[in-house]
Tab-separated table of C-alpha atoms in Angstrom:
chain	number	residue	atom	x	y	z
A	1	MET	CA	129.582	14.683	52.719
A	2	ALA	CA	126.008	14.028	51.867
A	3	LYS	CA	125.091	14.170	48.228
A	4	LYS	CA	123.309	17.377	47.216
A	5	VAL	CA	120.567	17.547	44.628
A	6	PRO	CA	119.095	20.610	42.927
A	7	VAL	CA	115.463	21.439	43.645
A	8	GLN	CA	113.604	24.165	41.797
A	9	VAL	CA	110.234	25.293	43.089
A	10	THR	CA	107.864	28.218	42.977
A	11	LEU	CA	107.722	29.179	46.627
A	12	ASN	CA	105.008	31.673	47.500
A	13	GLY	CA	104.997	32.938	43.926
A	14	GLU	CA	108.768	33.287	43.657
A	15	GLU	CA	111.002	31.088	41.467
A	16	ARG	CA	113.586	29.514	43.747
A	17	ALA	CA	116.341	26.943	43.327
A	18	GLU	CA	118.512	25.403	46.032
A	19	PHE	CA	120.729	22.390	46.530
A	20	VAL	CA	119.289	20.125	49.210
A	21	GLU	CA	120.626	16.973	50.807
A	22	SER	CA	119.484	13.844	49.010
A	23	GLY	CA	116.557	12.342	50.893
A	24	ALA	CA	115.849	15.580	52.811
A	25	THR	CA	112.252	16.263	53.715
A	26	LEU	CA	110.566	19.317	52.255
A	27	LEU	CA	110.160	20.628	55.807
A	28	ASN	CA	113.901	20.582	56.453
A	29	ALA	CA	114.629	21.988	52.998
A	30	LEU	CA	112.164	24.862	53.439
A	31	ARG	CA	113.483	25.772	56.864
A	32	GLY	CA	117.179	25.065	56.310
A	33	ARG	CA	117.720	25.939	52.647
A	34	PHE	CA	114.903	28.112	51.407
A	35	GLY	CA	114.848	30.207	54.579
A	36	ASP	CA	111.116	29.803	55.152
A	37	THR	CA	110.616	28.907	58.807
A	38	SER	CA	106.835	29.265	58.769
A	39	PRO	CA	106.202	25.483	58.552
A	40	LYS	CA	106.974	23.990	61.977
A	41	GLY	CA	108.463	20.605	62.775
A	42	GLY	CA	106.319	19.140	65.538
A	43	CYS	CA	106.238	15.363	65.375
A	44	HIS	CA	108.049	14.631	62.081
A	45	GLN	CA	105.750	11.621	61.661
A	46	GLY	CA	102.565	13.005	60.160
A	47	THR	CA	100.557	13.242	63.340
A	48	CYS	CA	100.486	16.929	64.334
A	49	GLY	CA	99.984	18.897	61.105
A	50	ALA	CA	102.256	21.798	62.153
A	51	CYS	CA	104.292	21.404	58.939
A	52	SER	CA	101.269	21.570	56.577
A	53	VAL	CA	101.892	23.381	53.295
A	54	ILE	CA	99.994	23.558	50.009
A	55	ILE	CA	101.768	21.801	47.137
A	56	ASP	CA	100.259	22.233	43.663
A	57	GLY	CA	96.962	23.190	45.251
A	58	GLU	CA	96.777	20.261	47.682
A	59	LEU	CA	97.331	20.355	51.438
A	60	LYS	CA	100.269	18.108	52.323
A	61	LEU	CA	102.608	17.415	55.210
A	62	SER	CA	106.073	18.753	54.427
A	63	CYS	CA	107.656	16.445	57.036
A	64	LEU	CA	106.581	13.370	55.030
A	65	THR	CA	107.315	14.839	51.597
A	66	LEU	CA	110.755	14.575	50.029
A	67	ALA	CA	112.152	17.864	48.761
A	68	GLU	CA	113.333	16.134	45.576
A	69	ALA	CA	109.807	14.978	44.842
A	70	CYS	CA	108.721	18.632	44.746
A	71	ASP	CA	111.013	19.630	41.882
A	72	GLY	CA	108.913	21.865	39.622
A	73	ALA	CA	106.100	22.181	42.158
A	74	GLU	CA	104.287	25.260	43.347
A	75	ILE	CA	104.449	25.563	47.120
A	76	VAL	CA	102.476	27.945	49.307
A	77	THR	CA	103.287	28.427	52.994
A	78	THR	CA	101.914	30.743	55.640
A	79	ALA	CA	104.863	33.083	55.006
A	80	GLY	CA	103.438	33.778	51.561
A	81	LEU	CA	99.917	34.744	52.560
A	82	ALA	CA	100.338	38.403	53.493
A	83	THR	CA	100.218	40.904	50.631
A	84	ASN	CA	102.180	44.163	50.955
A	85	SER	CA	102.412	43.661	54.715
A	86	ALA	CA	98.610	43.349	54.953
A	87	MET	CA	97.640	40.127	56.687
A	88	HIS	CA	95.617	37.486	54.869
A	89	PRO	CA	91.967	37.352	56.094
A	90	LEU	CA	92.748	34.049	57.847
A	91	GLN	CA	95.749	35.542	59.628
A	92	ARG	CA	93.692	38.553	60.685
A	93	ALA	CA	90.834	36.347	61.917
A	94	PHE	CA	93.260	34.190	63.911
A	95	ALA	CA	94.864	37.268	65.511
A	96	GLU	CA	91.589	38.989	66.286
A	97	GLY	CA	89.892	35.824	67.541
A	98	PHE	CA	92.746	34.753	69.859
A	99	ALA	CA	93.043	31.574	67.817
A	100	ALA	CA	96.793	31.416	68.494
A	101	GLN	CA	98.189	30.979	71.967
A	102	CYS	CA	101.698	29.525	71.812
A	103	GLY	CA	101.465	29.815	68.030
A	104	PHE	CA	103.284	26.615	67.121
A	105	CYS	CA	100.334	24.965	65.401
A	106	THR	CA	99.115	28.211	63.813
A	107	PRO	CA	100.899	28.056	60.420
A	108	GLY	CA	99.657	24.488	59.898
A	109	MET	CA	96.146	25.406	60.997
A	110	ILE	CA	96.121	28.372	58.640
A	111	MET	CA	97.275	26.276	55.666
A	112	ALA	CA	94.670	23.602	56.417
A	113	ALA	CA	92.032	26.336	56.672
A	114	LYS	CA	93.246	27.947	53.438
A	115	ALA	CA	93.045	24.590	51.622
A	116	LEU	CA	89.435	24.322	52.808
A	117	LEU	CA	88.437	27.890	51.859
A	118	ASP	CA	90.107	27.545	48.436
A	119	GLN	CA	87.769	24.614	47.735
A	120	LYS	CA	84.767	25.705	49.750
A	121	PRO	CA	84.567	29.464	50.430
A	122	ASP	CA	81.423	29.091	52.525
A	123	PRO	CA	82.046	26.078	54.806
A	124	THR	CA	79.844	24.766	57.574
A	125	ARG	CA	81.168	24.313	61.096
A	126	GLU	CA	81.410	20.553	60.386
A	127	ASP	CA	83.459	21.245	57.234
A	128	VAL	CA	85.898	23.325	59.310
A	129	ILE	CA	86.208	20.646	62.001
A	130	GLU	CA	86.873	18.008	59.339
A	131	ALA	CA	89.399	20.244	57.554
A	132	LEU	CA	91.351	20.802	60.784
A	133	SER	CA	91.138	17.163	61.900
A	134	GLY	CA	94.773	16.489	60.983
A	135	ASN	CA	96.107	19.421	63.012
A	136	ILE	CA	96.752	19.258	66.730
A	137	CYS	CA	96.568	22.287	69.056
A	138	ARG	CA	97.531	21.862	72.709
A	139	CYS	CA	96.541	25.366	73.842
A	140	THR	CA	93.258	26.676	72.552
A	141	GLY	CA	90.866	23.761	72.813
A	142	TYR	CA	90.156	24.367	69.077
A	143	GLU	CA	87.018	26.477	69.514
A	144	PRO	CA	88.695	29.871	68.830
A	145	ILE	CA	90.381	28.335	65.762
A	146	ILE	CA	87.097	27.015	64.379
A	147	GLN	CA	85.482	30.400	65.000
A	148	ALA	CA	88.393	32.206	63.318
A	149	VAL	CA	88.104	30.092	60.165
A	150	LEU	CA	84.348	30.703	60.028
A	151	ALA	CA	84.941	34.443	60.574
A	152	ALA	CA	87.535	34.554	57.785
A	153	ALA	CA	85.099	32.768	55.467
A	154	ALA	CA	82.330	35.210	56.352
A	155	ALA	CA	84.646	38.177	55.708
A	156	SER	CA	85.882	36.820	52.376
A	157	PRO	CA	84.875	38.745	49.236
A	158	HIS	CA	84.498	35.354	47.464
A	159	LYS	CA	81.694	34.338	49.797
A	160	ALA	CA	78.686	32.969	47.976
A	161	ALA	CA	75.766	35.393	48.043
B	1	MET	CA	123.277	8.408	56.332
B	2	THR	CA	122.056	9.777	53.064
B	3	LEU	CA	119.086	8.376	51.271
B	4	SER	CA	119.284	8.371	47.540
B	5	VAL	CA	116.108	8.900	45.611
B	6	ARG	CA	115.443	7.474	42.161
B	7	THR	CA	112.573	8.848	40.147
B	8	CYS	CA	111.477	6.524	37.345
B	9	PRO	CA	109.114	7.486	34.513
B	10	THR	CA	107.714	3.962	34.124
B	11	VAL	CA	106.664	1.091	36.376
B	12	ASP	CA	109.115	-1.228	34.609
B	13	GLU	CA	112.089	0.993	35.392
B	14	ALA	CA	110.948	1.417	38.983
B	15	SER	CA	110.573	-2.367	39.368
B	16	ALA	CA	114.107	-2.877	38.074
B	17	ALA	CA	115.443	-0.189	40.428
B	18	LEU	CA	113.658	-1.857	43.352
B	19	ALA	CA	115.228	-5.227	42.575
B	20	ALA	CA	118.729	-3.752	42.805
B	21	GLY	CA	120.073	-3.091	46.277
B	22	ARG	CA	118.419	-2.086	49.502
B	23	ALA	CA	115.593	-0.121	48.000
B	24	ARG	CA	112.105	0.721	49.198
B	25	TYR	CA	109.254	2.017	47.054
B	26	LEU	CA	108.104	5.525	47.941
B	27	GLY	CA	104.399	6.120	47.405
B	28	GLY	CA	102.769	8.975	49.320
B	29	GLY	CA	105.551	8.932	51.915
B	30	THR	CA	103.291	8.679	54.945
B	31	LEU	CA	104.848	5.354	55.992
B	32	VAL	CA	108.248	5.243	54.299
B	33	VAL	CA	109.453	8.812	54.953
B	34	ARG	CA	108.272	8.443	58.518
B	35	ASN	CA	110.348	5.275	58.855
B	36	ALA	CA	113.369	7.008	57.335
B	37	SER	CA	113.016	9.948	59.726
B	38	GLU	CA	112.782	7.561	62.649
B	39	GLY	CA	116.112	6.017	61.672
B	40	ASP	CA	115.113	2.887	59.766
B	41	LEU	CA	118.398	1.738	58.220
B	42	SER	CA	116.970	-1.253	56.358
B	43	PHE	CA	116.968	0.731	53.092
B	44	ASP	CA	119.282	3.312	51.554
B	45	THR	CA	117.443	4.033	48.328
B	46	LEU	CA	113.926	5.244	47.730
B	47	VAL	CA	112.386	4.504	44.361
B	48	ARG	CA	109.449	6.503	43.105
B	49	SER	CA	107.605	6.445	39.818
B	50	THR	CA	105.759	9.148	37.926
B	51	ASP	CA	104.031	6.567	35.673
B	52	PRO	CA	100.483	7.904	35.080
B	53	ALA	CA	99.152	4.318	35.136
B	54	LEU	CA	99.732	4.305	38.904
B	55	SER	CA	97.198	7.051	39.553
B	56	ARG	CA	94.499	5.733	37.215
B	57	ILE	CA	90.978	4.940	38.439
B	58	ALA	CA	88.725	2.860	36.195
B	59	VAL	CA	85.165	1.923	37.085
B	60	ALA	CA	83.386	-0.210	34.507
B	61	GLY	CA	81.274	-3.352	34.258
B	62	GLY	CA	80.706	-3.550	37.992
B	63	GLU	CA	84.438	-3.620	38.708
B	64	ALA	CA	86.740	-0.925	40.046
B	65	SER	CA	90.422	-0.819	39.256
B	66	LEU	CA	92.731	1.498	41.202
B	67	GLY	CA	96.376	2.215	40.473
B	68	ALA	CA	98.643	1.735	43.475
B	69	GLY	CA	99.375	5.472	43.538
B	70	VAL	CA	95.717	6.509	43.774
B	71	THR	CA	95.300	8.629	46.897
B	72	MET	CA	92.588	8.356	49.521
B	73	ALA	CA	91.472	11.876	48.499
B	74	ALA	CA	91.077	10.772	44.867
B	75	ILE	CA	88.866	7.867	45.972
B	76	THR	CA	86.627	10.141	48.042
B	77	ARG	CA	86.217	12.473	45.041
B	78	HIS	CA	85.424	9.811	42.410
B	79	PRO	CA	81.678	9.554	41.690
B	80	GLY	CA	81.951	5.862	40.751
B	81	LEU	CA	83.461	4.963	44.118
B	82	ALA	CA	80.861	6.631	46.346
B	83	ALA	CA	79.866	3.254	47.828
B	84	ILE	CA	83.303	2.759	49.403
B	85	ALA	CA	84.306	6.424	49.912
B	86	LYS	CA	83.746	6.291	53.652
B	87	ALA	CA	86.605	3.818	54.054
B	88	ALA	CA	88.985	6.205	52.266
B	89	ARG	CA	87.638	9.140	54.279
B	90	ALA	CA	88.443	7.260	57.495
B	91	VAL	CA	92.166	7.508	56.745
B	92	GLY	CA	94.002	10.400	58.435
B	93	GLY	CA	93.202	14.085	58.107
B	94	PRO	CA	92.921	15.949	54.779
B	95	ALA	CA	96.691	16.302	54.279
B	96	ILE	CA	97.290	12.585	54.870
B	97	ARG	CA	94.442	11.714	52.480
B	98	ASN	CA	96.088	13.864	49.798
B	99	MET	CA	99.258	11.778	50.201
B	100	ALA	CA	98.381	8.250	51.380
B	101	THR	CA	97.989	5.757	48.548
B	102	VAL	CA	96.104	2.521	47.961
B	103	GLY	CA	99.392	0.663	47.486
B	104	GLY	CA	100.914	2.014	50.692
B	105	ASN	CA	97.836	1.164	52.729
B	106	LEU	CA	98.324	-2.512	51.803
B	107	PHE	CA	101.639	-2.444	53.681
B	108	ALA	CA	100.533	-0.412	56.705
B	109	ALA	CA	100.942	-2.233	60.000
B	110	ALA	CA	98.076	-1.990	62.516
B	111	PRO	CA	96.735	0.389	63.818
B	112	TYR	CA	97.062	1.889	60.317
B	113	GLY	CA	95.746	0.435	57.064
B	114	ASP	CA	92.000	0.949	57.457
B	115	PHE	CA	91.501	1.063	53.685
B	116	ALA	CA	93.191	-2.330	53.322
B	117	VAL	CA	90.565	-3.687	55.732
B	118	ALA	CA	87.920	-2.445	53.291
B	119	LEU	CA	89.772	-3.983	50.336
B	120	MET	CA	89.846	-7.317	52.151
B	121	ALA	CA	86.072	-7.268	52.691
B	122	LEU	CA	85.635	-6.305	49.043
B	123	GLY	CA	87.595	-9.387	47.983
B	124	ALA	CA	90.177	-7.332	46.107
B	125	THR	CA	92.837	-8.696	43.814
B	126	VAL	CA	96.308	-7.171	44.181
B	127	GLU	CA	98.511	-6.771	41.108
B	128	ALA	CA	102.171	-7.128	41.988
B	129	GLY	CA	105.044	-7.707	39.605
B	130	GLY	CA	102.673	-8.561	36.745
B	131	LYS	CA	100.918	-11.245	38.805
B	132	ALA	CA	97.478	-11.135	40.387
B	133	LEU	CA	97.108	-12.274	43.978
B	134	GLY	CA	93.999	-12.458	46.169
B	135	ILE	CA	94.255	-9.916	48.976
B	136	ASP	CA	94.043	-12.590	51.719
B	137	ASP	CA	97.109	-14.316	50.267
B	138	PHE	CA	98.844	-11.027	49.508
B	139	LEU	CA	98.573	-9.790	53.087
B	140	GLN	CA	100.124	-13.019	54.360
B	141	VAL	CA	103.224	-12.621	52.184
B	142	ARG	CA	103.435	-8.822	51.945
B	143	ASP	CA	106.657	-8.542	53.943
B	144	ASP	CA	108.437	-10.853	51.516
B	145	ILE	CA	107.121	-9.217	48.346
B	146	ARG	CA	110.074	-7.853	46.388
B	147	THR	CA	108.159	-6.733	43.320
B	148	MET	CA	106.186	-3.560	42.901
B	149	VAL	CA	102.474	-3.427	43.679
B	150	THR	CA	100.904	-1.653	40.713
B	151	GLY	CA	97.205	-1.715	41.542
B	152	VAL	CA	94.143	-3.388	42.998
B	153	ARG	CA	90.790	-4.326	41.527
B	154	PHE	CA	87.585	-5.439	43.139
B	155	PRO	CA	83.922	-5.994	42.267
B	156	LEU	CA	81.840	-2.988	43.242
B	157	PRO	CA	79.410	-4.010	45.988
B	158	ALA	CA	75.664	-3.840	45.419
B	159	ALA	CA	73.988	-0.720	46.811
B	160	GLY	CA	73.967	-0.830	50.614
B	161	ALA	CA	75.987	-4.060	50.778
B	162	PHE	CA	79.244	-2.402	51.901
B	163	ARG	CA	79.457	-1.557	55.580
B	164	PHE	CA	82.398	0.085	57.291
B	165	VAL	CA	83.197	1.462	60.703
B	166	LYS	CA	86.398	2.865	62.169
B	167	VAL	CA	86.399	3.381	65.912
B	168	SER	CA	88.635	6.127	67.326
B	169	ARG	CA	88.887	7.767	70.704
B	170	ILE	CA	89.244	11.270	69.286
B	171	LYS	CA	86.496	13.053	67.358
B	172	PRO	CA	86.279	13.577	64.486
B	173	LYS	CA	89.474	11.719	63.636
B	174	GLY	CA	91.998	9.591	65.399
B	175	VAL	CA	94.068	6.457	65.162
B	176	SER	CA	92.061	3.260	64.943
B	177	VAL	CA	90.971	1.361	68.041
B	178	LEU	CA	89.578	-1.041	65.463
B	179	SER	CA	87.982	-1.025	62.059
B	180	ILE	CA	85.453	-3.403	60.542
B	181	ALA	CA	84.521	-3.707	56.886
B	182	ALA	CA	81.870	-6.042	55.543
B	183	VAL	CA	80.163	-6.847	52.272
B	184	ILE	CA	76.854	-8.452	53.153
B	185	GLU	CA	74.276	-9.403	50.538
B	186	THR	CA	70.752	-10.371	51.463
B	187	ASP	CA	68.059	-12.129	49.421
B	188	ALA	CA	64.525	-10.855	48.824
B	189	GLY	CA	63.403	-12.337	52.150
B	190	GLY	CA	66.094	-10.444	54.084
B	191	ALA	CA	68.257	-13.502	54.776
B	192	VAL	CA	72.016	-13.109	54.313
B	193	CYS	CA	73.201	-14.997	51.227
B	194	SER	CA	76.853	-13.988	51.343
B	195	ALA	CA	79.121	-12.230	53.821
B	196	ARG	CA	82.754	-11.172	53.826
B	197	VAL	CA	83.926	-9.530	57.043
B	198	ALA	CA	87.393	-8.044	57.608
B	199	LEU	CA	88.828	-6.690	60.851
B	200	GLY	CA	91.543	-4.097	61.473
B	201	CYS	CA	93.750	-3.991	64.623
B	202	MET	CA	92.754	-7.578	65.441
B	203	ALA	CA	96.217	-8.751	64.325
B	204	ASP	CA	99.285	-6.963	62.936
B	205	ARG	CA	97.443	-6.786	59.602
B	206	PRO	CA	93.816	-7.066	58.424
B	207	ILE	CA	92.202	-10.464	59.013
B	208	ARG	CA	88.970	-12.138	57.934
B	209	ALA	CA	86.336	-13.001	60.532
B	210	ARG	CA	85.517	-16.349	58.945
B	211	ALA	CA	83.521	-17.801	61.825
B	212	ALA	CA	81.295	-14.716	61.861
B	213	GLU	CA	80.906	-14.896	58.070
B	214	ALA	CA	79.758	-18.527	58.291
B	215	ALA	CA	77.336	-17.694	61.110
B	216	LEU	CA	75.840	-14.843	59.099
B	217	VAL	CA	74.859	-16.903	56.053
B	218	GLY	CA	71.148	-17.634	56.269
B	219	ALA	CA	70.644	-15.282	59.201
B	220	THR	CA	68.497	-12.167	59.171
B	221	LEU	CA	69.984	-8.834	60.246
B	222	THR	CA	67.948	-8.588	63.432
B	223	GLU	CA	68.991	-8.573	67.087
B	224	ALA	CA	68.287	-12.313	67.423
B	225	GLY	CA	69.473	-13.137	63.909
B	226	VAL	CA	72.989	-11.711	64.313
B	227	ALA	CA	73.617	-13.049	67.835
B	228	LYS	CA	75.578	-16.097	66.646
B	229	ALA	CA	77.761	-14.066	64.305
B	230	VAL	CA	78.447	-11.473	67.017
B	231	ALA	CA	79.486	-14.252	69.398
B	232	ALA	CA	81.764	-15.710	66.712
B	233	VAL	CA	83.474	-12.502	65.588
B	234	SER	CA	86.246	-12.771	68.180
B	235	GLU	CA	87.289	-16.240	67.079
B	236	GLY	CA	90.974	-16.296	66.173
B	237	ILE	CA	91.693	-12.633	66.900
B	238	ARG	CA	94.995	-11.492	68.370
B	239	PRO	CA	94.445	-7.744	68.827
B	240	ILE	CA	97.398	-5.372	69.007
B	241	THR	CA	98.368	-3.405	72.101
B	242	ASP	CA	99.552	0.174	71.584
B	243	PRO	CA	99.104	3.566	73.290
B	244	ILE	CA	95.593	3.833	71.805
B	245	ALA	CA	94.213	0.664	73.393
B	246	SER	CA	95.234	-2.648	74.908
B	247	ALA	CA	94.575	-5.966	73.226
B	248	TRP	CA	92.065	-6.722	75.999
B	249	TYR	CA	90.116	-3.520	75.351
B	250	ARG	CA	90.070	-4.036	71.605
B	251	GLY	CA	88.815	-7.586	72.060
B	252	GLU	CA	86.095	-6.448	74.470
B	253	VAL	CA	84.650	-3.751	72.198
B	254	LEU	CA	84.888	-5.660	68.902
B	255	PRO	CA	81.578	-7.582	69.311
B	256	VAL	CA	79.832	-4.379	70.404
B	257	HIS	CA	80.827	-2.475	67.265
B	258	PHE	CA	80.267	-5.498	65.023
B	259	ARG	CA	76.715	-5.863	66.331
B	260	ARG	CA	76.022	-2.163	65.752
B	261	LEU	CA	77.435	-2.402	62.229
B	262	LEU	CA	75.209	-5.369	61.400
B	263	LEU	CA	72.067	-3.741	62.806
B	264	ALA	CA	72.753	-0.295	61.322
């Protein structure tokens, strides 16, 4: 039996601890152990961005991150964005702007967009394109996604005057 | 198979752990975790280190010193490294840049490792196992290195002397068709007095374009002045073939992009 190691994280604001297989990726640990299936496993090699999560404030790929290396870290996933069943402005903008078709890339896109808006609440179109450059979408042709991120930024109360 | 992971507080402990058994050093994970997920059985232990020295950036006296664990994102943010930031920005998307490290980039096989191409043009020195090695020599022996790379240092180029281009087929970001980095210094009359040119994807690892460098010295950066260097840039190349581009294609477009880089 594979060796198990304890991993304690703050996942979407909640203190959590689980035993994970030694050498397991954060993606597999989140989905298999922590019960958070919002990050998706697309390519498992850092190409598609579907597994993007925010670890200690930085956008990272959970498929290339070891769960053990996240011990003590604060992790935010798309599953943690809604508050009291009200969608996050990014989620609402994606839904209203038809920025999700099959939906597989959406959680990664939303985390990449959140990482951008956390740093830069009022991004330019070029900023958005750059921020999403590590995320692949095979359905939308990207334009609705770019528009959704810009719409979410425009609707944000943190927007610079 | 299970991978065991060893987290070491200091470089010394990590070096010792690496020396024992079939271990691989884990930096940002963008290469090593990928290999593990793809079934690479050549290692069963991953060693990582939380030593703060590995993520240190020092810029002083015209020289930059980067710990091996410094990320591409940290380079793009550092005000003292603005001259070379575009090479770090060329690596991956934002998530990859938050993970990928200077040390890892030195081991990346083509088509990856665009920052190592820049380090080669900058004439970097690689610190490995307490020894300092020129990057040209380091890249030749990197597969046999059994000690830990702890950092790199290089002289900061004069304003405007560092040139870099990464060519991709996808905008704004994609895997490299090729990358070119150059440090070219000119005298008051506009003639080139020194040139170091490094190429990515023109072999399995970054290589110098020595014939082009020699042809550049004394030349002016004009259409006629760079013609000899452009003609010489393909000397000794053995481009890679992968799903992005064939060796033939890479060889065909290299002089085109080199010329544009010189005349930019």
